[in-house]
PDB file of C-alpha atoms and ligand atoms in Angstrom:
ATOM      1  CA  MET A1166      -0.018  -0.018  -0.207  1.00 96.00           C
ATOM      2  CA  LYS A1167       1.123   3.428  -1.237  1.00 98.00           C
ATOM      3  CA  ILE A1168       0.205   6.928   0.386  1.00 98.00           C
ATOM      4  CA  ASP A1169      -2.360   8.586  -1.076  1.00 97.00           C
ATOM      5  CA  ASN A1170      -5.113  10.762   0.446  1.00 97.00           C
ATOM      6  CA  ASN A1171      -7.295   9.581   3.085  1.00 96.00           C
ATOM      7  CA  CYS A1172      -4.798   7.051   3.992  1.00 97.00           C
ATOM      8  CA  VAL A1173      -3.825   6.959   8.011  1.00 98.00           C
ATOM      9  CA  VAL A1174      -0.142   6.967   8.412  1.00 98.00           C
ATOM     10  CA  ALA A1175       2.484   6.406  11.082  1.00 98.00           C
ATOM     11  CA  VAL A1176       5.535   7.949  11.278  1.00 98.00           C
ATOM     12  CA  HIS A1177       8.302   7.761  13.376  1.00 98.00           C
ATOM     13  CA  TYR A1178      10.267  11.440  12.625  1.00 98.00           C
ATOM     14  CA  THR A1179      13.109  13.265  14.282  1.00 98.00           C
ATOM     15  CA  LEU A1180      12.916  17.277  13.421  1.00 97.00           C
ATOM     16  CA  THR A1181      16.107  19.295  14.095  1.00 98.00           C
ATOM     17  CA  ASN A1182      16.626  22.501  12.026  1.00 95.00           C
ATOM     18  CA  ASP A1183      19.671  24.320  10.290  1.00 94.00           C
ATOM     19  CA  GLU A1184      22.116  24.603  13.215  1.00 95.00           C
ATOM     20  CA  GLY A1185      21.425  20.491  13.811  1.00 95.00           C
ATOM     21  CA  ASP A1186      19.884  21.244  17.098  1.00 96.00           C
ATOM     22  CA  GLN A1187      17.465  18.834  17.251  1.00 97.00           C
ATOM     23  CA  LEU A1188      14.027  20.410  18.173  1.00 95.00           C
ATOM     24  CA  ASP A1189      11.439  17.021  17.923  1.00 95.00           C
ATOM     25  CA  SER A1190      11.648  13.526  17.577  1.00 97.00           C
ATOM     26  CA  SER A1191       8.899  10.320  17.975  1.00 97.00           C
ATOM     27  CA  ASP A1192      11.877   8.751  19.656  1.00 94.00           C
ATOM     28  CA  GLY A1193      10.781   6.767  22.623  1.00 95.00           C
ATOM     29  CA  ARG A1194       6.966   7.759  21.894  1.00 96.00           C
ATOM     30  CA  GLU A1195       4.572   5.722  19.730  1.00 97.00           C
ATOM     31  CA  PRO A1196       4.949   7.200  16.314  1.00 97.00           C
ATOM     32  CA  LEU A1197       2.911  10.046  15.237  1.00 97.00           C
ATOM     33  CA  GLU A1198      -0.537   8.917  13.274  1.00 97.00           C
ATOM     34  CA  TYR A1199      -2.250  11.667  10.785  1.00 97.00           C
ATOM     35  CA  LEU A1200      -4.395  11.341   8.288  1.00 97.00           C
ATOM     36  CA  HIS A1201      -2.842  11.834   4.687  1.00 98.00           C
ATOM     37  CA  GLY A1202      -4.253  14.929   2.029  1.00 96.00           C
ATOM     38  CA  SER A1203      -6.645  16.785   5.485  1.00 94.00           C
ATOM     39  CA  GLN A1204      -3.176  19.675   5.975  1.00 90.00           C
ATOM     40  CA  GLY A1205      -2.828  17.324   9.673  1.00 91.00           C
ATOM     41  CA  ILE A1206       0.958  18.096   9.058  1.00 95.00           C
ATOM     42  CA  ILE A1207       3.216  20.710   7.900  1.00 95.00           C
ATOM     43  CA  PRO A1208       2.441  20.247   3.463  1.00 96.00           C
ATOM     44  CA  GLY A1209       5.863  19.737   2.370  1.00 97.00           C
ATOM     45  CA  LEU A1210       5.898  16.937   4.712  1.00 97.00           C
ATOM     46  CA  GLU A1211       2.617  15.653   3.385  1.00 97.00           C
ATOM     47  CA  GLN A1212       4.094  16.129  -0.689  1.00 97.00           C
ATOM     48  CA  GLN A1213       7.608  13.959   0.419  1.00 97.00           C
ATOM     49  CA  LEU A1214       5.411  11.395   2.314  1.00 98.00           C
ATOM     50  CA  SER A1215       3.170  10.756  -1.410  1.00 98.00           C
ATOM     51  CA  GLY A1216       3.695   8.132  -2.695  1.00 98.00           C
ATOM     52  CA  LYS A1217       5.973   6.007  -0.009  1.00 98.00           C
ATOM     53  CA  GLU A1218       5.476   2.484   1.685  1.00 98.00           C
ATOM     54  CA  VAL A1219       5.550   0.600   4.966  1.00 98.00           C
ATOM     55  CA  GLY A1220       9.548   0.863   5.479  1.00 98.00           C
ATOM     56  CA  ASP A1221      10.670   4.189   3.796  1.00 98.00           C
ATOM     57  CA  LYS A1222      12.928   5.815   5.732  1.00 98.00           C
ATOM     58  CA  PHE A1223      13.890   9.530   4.112  1.00 98.00           C
ATOM     59  CA  VAL A1224      15.670  12.896   5.135  1.00 98.00           C
ATOM     60  CA  VAL A1225      13.975  16.021   3.790  1.00 97.00           C
ATOM     61  CA  ALA A1226      15.092  19.542   4.199  1.00 98.00           C
ATOM     62  CA  ILE A1227      11.555  21.776   3.958  1.00 98.00           C
ATOM     63  CA  ASN A1228      11.542  25.816   2.780  1.00 97.00           C
ATOM     64  CA  PRO A1229       9.690  27.539   5.487  1.00 97.00           C
ATOM     65  CA  GLU A1230       7.051  28.372   2.738  1.00 96.00           C
ATOM     66  CA  ASP A1231       6.128  24.478   2.556  1.00 97.00           C
ATOM     67  CA  ALA A1232       6.378  24.526   6.559  1.00 96.00           C
ATOM     68  CA  TYR A1233       5.451  27.244   8.956  1.00 93.00           C
ATOM     69  CA  GLY A1234       5.726  30.384   6.654  1.00 94.00           C
ATOM     70  CA  GLN A1235       8.183  33.111   6.607  1.00 96.00           C
ATOM     71  CA  VAL A1236       8.222  35.102   9.887  1.00 95.00           C
ATOM     72  CA  ASN A1237       5.403  37.924   9.877  1.00 94.00           C
ATOM     73  CA  PRO A1238       6.942  41.519  11.180  1.00 95.00           C
ATOM     74  CA  GLU A1239       3.362  42.732  11.772  1.00 94.00           C
ATOM     75  CA  LEU A1240       2.544  39.899  15.017  1.00 93.00           C
ATOM     76  CA  VAL A1241       5.383  41.136  16.309  1.00 95.00           C
ATOM     77  CA  GLY A1242       4.236  44.178  19.075  1.00 94.00           C
ATOM     78  CA  GLN A1243       4.786  46.154  22.047  1.00 95.00           C
ATOM     79  CA  VAL A1244       2.275  45.680  24.618  1.00 92.00           C
ATOM     80  CA  PRO A1245       2.969  47.425  28.410  1.00 94.00           C
ATOM     81  CA  ILE A1246       3.917  45.932  31.556  1.00 91.00           C
ATOM     82  CA  SER A1247       0.900  47.250  33.533  1.00 90.00           C
ATOM     83  CA  GLN A1248      -1.267  44.224  31.596  1.00 88.00           C
ATOM     84  CA  PHE A1249       0.379  41.318  32.866  1.00 86.00           C
ATOM     85  CA  PRO A1250      -0.761  40.407  36.144  1.00 85.00           C
ATOM     86  CA  GLU A1251       0.919  42.145  39.010  1.00 84.00           C
ATOM     87  CA  GLY A1252       4.027  40.024  40.104  1.00 82.00           C
ATOM     88  CA  ALA A1253       4.263  37.965  36.995  1.00 83.00           C
ATOM     89  CA  ASP A1254       7.985  36.636  36.487  1.00 88.00           C
ATOM     90  CA  ILE A1255       7.737  37.742  32.582  1.00 91.00           C
ATOM     91  CA  GLN A1256      10.915  35.954  30.925  1.00 94.00           C
ATOM     92  CA  PRO A1257      11.785  35.828  27.197  1.00 95.00           C
ATOM     93  CA  GLY A1258      11.322  32.723  25.629  1.00 93.00           C
ATOM     94  CA  MET A1259       7.809  32.792  28.062  1.00 93.00           C
ATOM     95  CA  GLN A1260       4.834  31.442  25.567  1.00 92.00           C
ATOM     96  CA  PHE A1261       1.515  31.438  26.241  1.00 88.00           C
ATOM     97  CA  GLN A1262      -1.806  31.048  24.238  1.00 87.00           C
ATOM     98  CA  ALA A1263      -3.664  34.123  24.150  1.00 82.00           C
ATOM     99  CA  GLN A1264      -7.501  34.806  22.154  1.00 79.00           C
ATOM    100  CA  GLY A1265      -6.426  35.325  17.776  1.00 71.00           C
ATOM    101  CA  PRO A1266      -8.231  37.190  15.438  1.00 71.00           C
ATOM    102  CA  GLU A1267     -10.328  35.100  14.290  1.00 75.00           C
ATOM    103  CA  GLY A1268     -11.073  33.600  18.581  1.00 77.00           C
ATOM    104  CA  ASP A1269      -8.397  30.909  17.884  1.00 76.00           C
ATOM    105  CA  ALA A1270      -5.624  29.900  20.283  1.00 80.00           C
ATOM    106  CA  GLN A1271      -2.633  31.667  19.538  1.00 82.00           C
ATOM    107  CA  LEU A1272       0.930  30.718  20.444  1.00 87.00           C
ATOM    108  CA  ILE A1273       2.719  33.922  21.954  1.00 91.00           C
ATOM    109  CA  THR A1274       6.261  34.214  22.346  1.00 94.00           C
ATOM    110  CA  VAL A1275       8.126  36.805  24.975  1.00 95.00           C
ATOM    111  CA  ARG A1276      10.787  38.215  22.938  1.00 95.00           C
ATOM    112  CA  ASN A1277      12.353  41.122  25.320  1.00 96.00           C
ATOM    113  CA  VAL A1278      11.283  42.394  28.317  1.00 95.00           C
ATOM    114  CA  ASP A1279      11.973  46.049  29.996  1.00 93.00           C
ATOM    115  CA  ASP A1280      10.705  48.670  32.708  1.00 89.00           C
ATOM    116  CA  ASP A1281       7.588  49.549  30.847  1.00 92.00           C
ATOM    117  CA  THR A1282       7.266  47.003  27.724  1.00 95.00           C
ATOM    118  CA  VAL A1283       6.944  43.494  27.112  1.00 95.00           C
ATOM    119  CA  THR A1284       7.642  43.128  23.112  1.00 96.00           C
ATOM    120  CA  ILE A1285       6.128  40.041  22.016  1.00 95.00           C
ATOM    121  CA  ASP A1286       5.771  37.827  18.884  1.00 95.00           C
ATOM    122  CA  GLY A1287       2.539  35.892  17.719  1.00 92.00           C
ATOM    123  CA  ASN A1288       4.434  34.355  14.955  1.00 93.00           C
ATOM    124  CA  HIS A1289       5.079  30.285  15.039  1.00 90.00           C
ATOM    125  CA  PRO A1290       7.891  28.983  16.746  1.00 88.00           C
ATOM    126  CA  LEU A1291       9.386  27.665  14.041  1.00 93.00           C
ATOM    127  CA  ALA A1292       8.985  30.691  10.862  1.00 94.00           C
ATOM    128  CA  GLY A1293      11.103  31.636   8.832  1.00 95.00           C
ATOM    129  CA  GLN A1294      12.835  27.640  10.069  1.00 96.00           C
ATOM    130  CA  VAL A1295      14.469  25.574   7.410  1.00 97.00           C
ATOM    131  CA  LEU A1296      13.167  22.048   9.004  1.00 98.00           C
ATOM    132  CA  HIS A1297      14.846  19.034   8.415  1.00 98.00           C
ATOM    133  CA  PHE A1298      12.933  15.651   8.799  1.00 98.00           C
ATOM    134  CA  ASP A1299      14.410  12.031   9.391  1.00 98.00           C
ATOM    135  CA  VAL A1300      11.443  10.632   8.707  1.00 98.00           C
ATOM    136  CA  SER A1301      10.574   6.703   8.777  1.00 98.00           C
ATOM    137  CA  VAL A1302       6.777   5.064   7.589  1.00 98.00           C
ATOM    138  CA  GLU A1303       5.338   2.851   9.921  1.00 98.00           C
ATOM    139  CA  ASN A1304       1.924   2.142   8.980  1.00 98.00           C
ATOM    140  CA  ILE A1305      -0.296   2.695   6.494  1.00 98.00           C
ATOM    141  CA  ARG A1306      -4.200   1.923   6.533  1.00 98.00           C
ATOM    142  CA  THR A1307      -7.541   2.670   5.067  1.00 98.00           C
ATOM    143  CA  ALA A1308      -9.333   5.792   7.198  1.00 98.00           C
ATOM    144  CA  THR A1309     -12.374   4.855   8.401  1.00 98.00           C
ATOM    145  CA  GLU A1310     -15.844   7.240   6.434  1.00 97.00           C
ATOM    146  CA  GLU A1311     -15.577   8.656  10.199  1.00 97.00           C
ATOM    147  CA  GLU A1312     -12.387   9.551  10.068  1.00 97.00           C
ATOM    148  CA  ILE A1313     -12.322  10.987   6.611  1.00 96.00           C
ATOM    149  CA  ALA A1314     -15.347  12.864   7.784  1.00 96.00           C
ATOM    150  CA  HIS A1315     -13.270  14.845  11.046  1.00 96.00           C
ATOM    151  CA  GLY A1316     -10.144  15.077   8.952  1.00 95.00           C
ATOM    152  CA  HIS A1317      -8.095  13.550  12.025  1.00 95.00           C
ATOM    153  CA  PRO A1318      -7.534   9.569  12.662  1.00 96.00           C
ATOM    154  CA  HIS A1319      -8.997   8.246  15.875  1.00 94.00           C
TER     155      HIS A1319
HETATM  156 ZN1   ZN B 897     -12.918  12.648  15.204  1.00 76.42          ZN
END
């Protein structure tokens, strides 16, 4: 069976950045399961997986436009520190969930803190980065009608 739309695919993967630092890995966990063709994973990786079979292994570098996009400077802004709870220990690198413009959860990263203002960044933490994936295909099966209707594996 080759990977095609409406297959539920299980992969083991290791993700590293351009510097070779490991950012994520399914090592020691269950393989990642996703529904092929439902945009459950980044487009560049889904494209590479099309037509692969169980046992296939590959390494691929994915550019930002096929991953989490370029960094959007408009998503970086400053807010007065007074908007944060009093006594909160705000540090660069901290992340928190905020409500996005369409009411969806958005991950915000604190970039800088000074006496009066906090610089926050609503870009995806991996925006602007070339992502290096080391992937092995562990399992492929036909999705159920319910999974296809929901757009994710069960
Ligand atoms: Zn569901």
